[in-house]
mmCIF file of C-alpha atoms in Angstrom:
data_model
loop_
_atom_site.group_PDB
_atom_site.id
_atom_site.type_symbol
_atom_site.label_atom_id
_atom_site.label_comp_id
_atom_site.label_asym_id
_atom_site.label_seq_id
_atom_site.Cartn_x
_atom_site.Cartn_y
_atom_site.Cartn_z
ATOM 1 C CA MET X 1 306.803 -115.940 53.342
ATOM 2 C CA LYS X 2 308.421 -117.815 54.740
ATOM 3 C CA TRP X 3 305.248 -119.386 56.537
ATOM 4 C CA THR X 4 304.280 -119.990 52.470
ATOM 5 C CA LEU X 5 307.326 -121.674 51.903
ATOM 6 C CA THR X 6 306.806 -124.119 54.381
ATOM 7 C CA ILE X 7 303.299 -125.181 54.253
ATOM 8 C CA ALA X 8 304.099 -125.694 50.495
ATOM 9 C CA ALA X 9 307.010 -127.674 51.140
ATOM 10 C CA ALA X 10 304.942 -129.327 54.022
ATOM 11 C CA LEU X 11 302.264 -130.555 50.990
ATOM 12 C CA ALA X 12 304.504 -131.079 48.584
ATOM 13 C CA GLY X 13 306.423 -133.324 50.657
ATOM 14 C CA LEU X 14 302.768 -135.394 51.393
ATOM 15 C CA LEU X 15 301.987 -135.435 47.977
ATOM 16 C CA LEU X 16 305.116 -136.816 46.734
ATOM 17 C CA GLY X 17 305.952 -139.110 49.425
ATOM 18 C CA GLY X 18 302.360 -140.467 48.994
ATOM 19 C CA GLY X 19 299.589 -141.862 51.611
ATOM 20 C CA ALA X 20 299.342 -145.129 53.002
ATOM 21 C CA GLN X 21 301.756 -147.587 51.338
ATOM 22 C CA ALA X 22 299.559 -151.306 49.944
ATOM 23 C CA ALA X 23 300.332 -153.970 52.540
ATOM 24 C CA ASP X 24 301.991 -157.150 51.877
ATOM 25 C CA HIS X 25 300.133 -160.378 52.956
ATOM 26 C CA GLN X 26 301.967 -163.485 53.280
ATOM 27 C CA VAL X 27 300.256 -166.856 52.982
ATOM 28 C CA GLN X 28 302.246 -170.246 53.487
ATOM 29 C CA MET X 29 301.479 -173.247 51.397
ATOM 30 C CA LEU X 30 301.446 -175.833 54.178
ATOM 31 C CA ASN X 31 300.676 -179.859 54.578
ATOM 32 C CA LYS X 32 300.409 -179.375 58.205
ATOM 33 C CA GLY X 33 298.849 -176.277 59.381
ATOM 34 C CA ASP X 34 296.885 -175.271 62.234
ATOM 35 C CA LYS X 35 294.027 -176.009 60.999
ATOM 36 C CA GLY X 36 294.983 -179.848 59.710
ATOM 37 C CA ALA X 37 296.623 -181.243 56.432
ATOM 38 C CA MET X 38 296.644 -179.232 53.015
ATOM 39 C CA VAL X 39 295.874 -175.271 54.334
ATOM 40 C CA PHE X 40 296.723 -172.295 53.584
ATOM 41 C CA GLN X 41 297.997 -169.999 56.736
ATOM 42 C CA PRO X 42 296.273 -168.175 56.984
ATOM 43 C CA ASP X 43 293.229 -168.856 54.860
ATOM 44 C CA PHE X 44 291.331 -165.672 55.233
ATOM 45 C CA ILE X 45 292.819 -162.007 54.052
ATOM 46 C CA ALA X 46 290.896 -158.717 54.388
ATOM 47 C CA ALA X 47 292.723 -156.104 52.109
ATOM 48 C CA ALA X 48 293.072 -152.661 50.602
ATOM 49 C CA PRO X 49 292.297 -152.245 46.998
ATOM 50 C CA GLY X 50 296.331 -152.136 45.905
ATOM 51 C CA ASP X 51 297.471 -154.395 48.506
ATOM 52 C CA THR X 52 299.629 -157.887 47.315
ATOM 53 C CA VAL X 53 299.290 -161.003 48.517
ATOM 54 C CA THR X 54 302.520 -164.082 48.546
ATOM 55 C CA PHE X 55 301.685 -167.090 48.464
ATOM 56 C CA LEU X 56 305.348 -168.649 49.878
ATOM 57 C CA PRO X 57 305.629 -172.577 48.408
ATOM 58 C CA THR X 58 305.972 -173.301 52.814
ATOM 59 C CA ASP X 59 306.603 -177.149 51.579
ATOM 60 C CA LYS X 60 306.567 -178.832 48.311
ATOM 61 C CA SER X 61 303.134 -179.644 45.578
ATOM 62 C CA HIS X 62 301.301 -177.053 46.080
ATOM 63 C CA ASP X 63 300.151 -173.493 43.896
ATOM 64 C CA ALA X 64 297.763 -171.035 44.541
ATOM 65 C CA GLU X 65 294.912 -170.377 41.535
ATOM 66 C CA SER X 66 291.819 -168.050 41.578
ATOM 67 C CA VAL X 67 288.812 -170.029 41.422
ATOM 68 C CA LYS X 68 286.382 -169.280 38.252
ATOM 69 C CA GLY X 69 283.629 -167.799 39.509
ATOM 70 C CA MET X 70 284.776 -166.562 42.505
ATOM 71 C CA LEU X 71 286.718 -163.273 41.682
ATOM 72 C CA PRO X 72 284.469 -159.765 41.264
ATOM 73 C CA GLU X 73 284.010 -158.102 37.998
ATOM 74 C CA GLY X 74 287.146 -157.089 35.993
ATOM 75 C CA ALA X 75 289.698 -158.439 38.293
ATOM 76 C CA THR X 76 292.027 -160.613 36.302
ATOM 77 C CA PRO X 77 292.341 -164.676 37.187
ATOM 78 C CA PHE X 78 296.141 -165.930 38.102
ATOM 79 C CA LYS X 79 297.221 -169.295 37.930
ATOM 80 C CA GLY X 80 300.535 -169.944 40.030
ATOM 81 C CA LYS X 81 303.350 -172.514 39.319
ATOM 82 C CA VAL X 82 303.257 -175.898 41.546
ATOM 83 C CA ASN X 83 306.327 -175.403 44.253
ATOM 84 C CA GLU X 84 306.528 -171.370 43.354
ATOM 85 C CA GLN X 85 305.985 -168.211 44.896
ATOM 86 C CA ILE X 86 303.556 -166.044 43.769
ATOM 87 C CA THR X 87 302.615 -162.648 44.399
ATOM 88 C CA VAL X 88 299.490 -161.033 43.188
ATOM 89 C CA THR X 89 298.195 -157.771 43.786
ATOM 90 C CA PHE X 90 294.336 -157.235 44.284
ATOM 91 C CA ASP X 91 292.623 -153.828 42.119
ATOM 92 C CA LYS X 92 289.934 -154.796 42.303
ATOM 93 C CA GLU X 93 287.186 -154.495 45.100
ATOM 94 C CA GLY X 94 285.166 -157.613 46.284
ATOM 95 C CA VAL X 95 285.613 -161.660 47.250
ATOM 96 C CA TYR X 96 288.635 -163.896 45.443
ATOM 97 C CA GLY X 97 288.826 -167.477 46.027
ATOM 98 C CA ILE X 98 291.958 -169.007 45.550
ATOM 99 C CA LYS X 99 292.831 -172.898 45.305
ATOM 100 C CA CYS X 100 295.528 -174.822 45.583
ATOM 101 C CA THR X 101 295.224 -177.073 42.368
ATOM 102 C CA PRO X 102 296.748 -180.509 42.956
ATOM 103 C CA HIS X 103 294.466 -180.526 47.435
ATOM 104 C CA TYR X 104 291.298 -178.564 45.880
ATOM 105 C CA GLY X 105 289.054 -181.112 46.713
ATOM 106 C CA MET X 106 290.983 -181.715 49.877
ATOM 107 C CA GLY X 107 290.174 -178.141 50.863
ATOM 108 C CA MET X 108 292.902 -176.659 50.477
ATOM 109 C CA VAL X 109 291.692 -172.839 49.413
ATOM 110 C CA ALA X 110 291.756 -169.567 50.560
ATOM 111 C CA LEU X 111 289.363 -166.586 50.595
ATOM 112 C CA ILE X 112 290.819 -162.812 50.179
ATOM 113 C CA VAL X 113 288.297 -159.635 50.818
ATOM 114 C CA VAL X 114 289.439 -156.778 49.050
ATOM 115 C CA GLY X 115 287.583 -153.769 50.612
ATOM 116 C CA ASN X 116 283.890 -154.419 50.468
ATOM 117 C CA PRO X 117 282.978 -157.584 49.585
ATOM 118 C CA VAL X 118 280.928 -156.661 46.335
ATOM 119 C CA ASN X 119 280.559 -160.278 44.555
ATOM 120 C CA LEU X 120 279.751 -162.147 47.582
ATOM 121 C CA GLU X 121 276.908 -163.834 46.557
ATOM 122 C CA GLU X 122 277.911 -164.389 43.525
ATOM 123 C CA ALA X 123 281.261 -166.773 45.018
ATOM 124 C CA LYS X 124 278.772 -168.317 47.444
ATOM 125 C CA ALA X 125 276.772 -169.433 44.117
ATOM 126 C CA VAL X 126 280.010 -171.507 42.891
ATOM 127 C CA LYS X 127 280.046 -175.133 43.380
ATOM 128 C CA HIS X 128 283.447 -177.008 44.895
ATOM 129 C CA PRO X 129 284.601 -180.449 45.113
ATOM 130 C CA GLY X 130 285.036 -182.562 48.356
ATOM 131 C CA LYS X 131 285.706 -180.681 51.367
ATOM 132 C CA ALA X 132 286.452 -177.546 49.717
ATOM 133 C CA LYS X 133 282.551 -176.676 49.676
ATOM 134 C CA LYS X 134 282.576 -177.121 53.820
ATOM 135 C CA VAL X 135 285.814 -174.769 54.082
ATOM 136 C CA PHE X 136 284.503 -172.308 51.401
ATOM 137 C CA ALA X 137 281.360 -171.828 53.400
ATOM 138 C CA GLU X 138 283.135 -171.245 56.294
ATOM 139 C CA LEU X 139 285.202 -168.688 54.689
ATOM 140 C CA LEU X 140 281.943 -167.038 53.368
ATOM 141 C CA GLU X 141 280.608 -166.677 56.365
ATOM 142 C CA GLN X 142 283.324 -164.841 57.804
ATOM 143 C CA ALA X 143 283.647 -162.672 54.813
ATOM 144 C CA ALA X 144 279.593 -161.942 55.221
ATOM 145 C CA ALA X 145 280.291 -161.169 59.229
ATOM 146 C CA ASN X 146 283.284 -158.999 58.723
#
């Protein structure tokens, strides 16, 4: 009887305590970073469903916004405000393109891959201005390799 109660208590603790905790990934919005001017750092995140990403306005004049056409089906688009932190929960598997609205053409973009990149081909088909085209091409190659 004592053994049964011990096993039942252990199972209840596992169930009530939850399994793996969702991670919070931190992304800085910078005027200058490791990869040059006007960057998200890091600019590539591999996440699990349920993880959050917090975009930190480390330098002024930046925001974080989802890129139209670079979201998995059923995902909710988002748009942060300039100079404000935004935390986004990523529940759907797939590829999420992120841009800084004022610096999009300068290549200030990021890619978040949640679980399997189920919408990778659709994301690759999206057109981007200026340097964002080159940066996204590199990030999408990284997503395909993971």
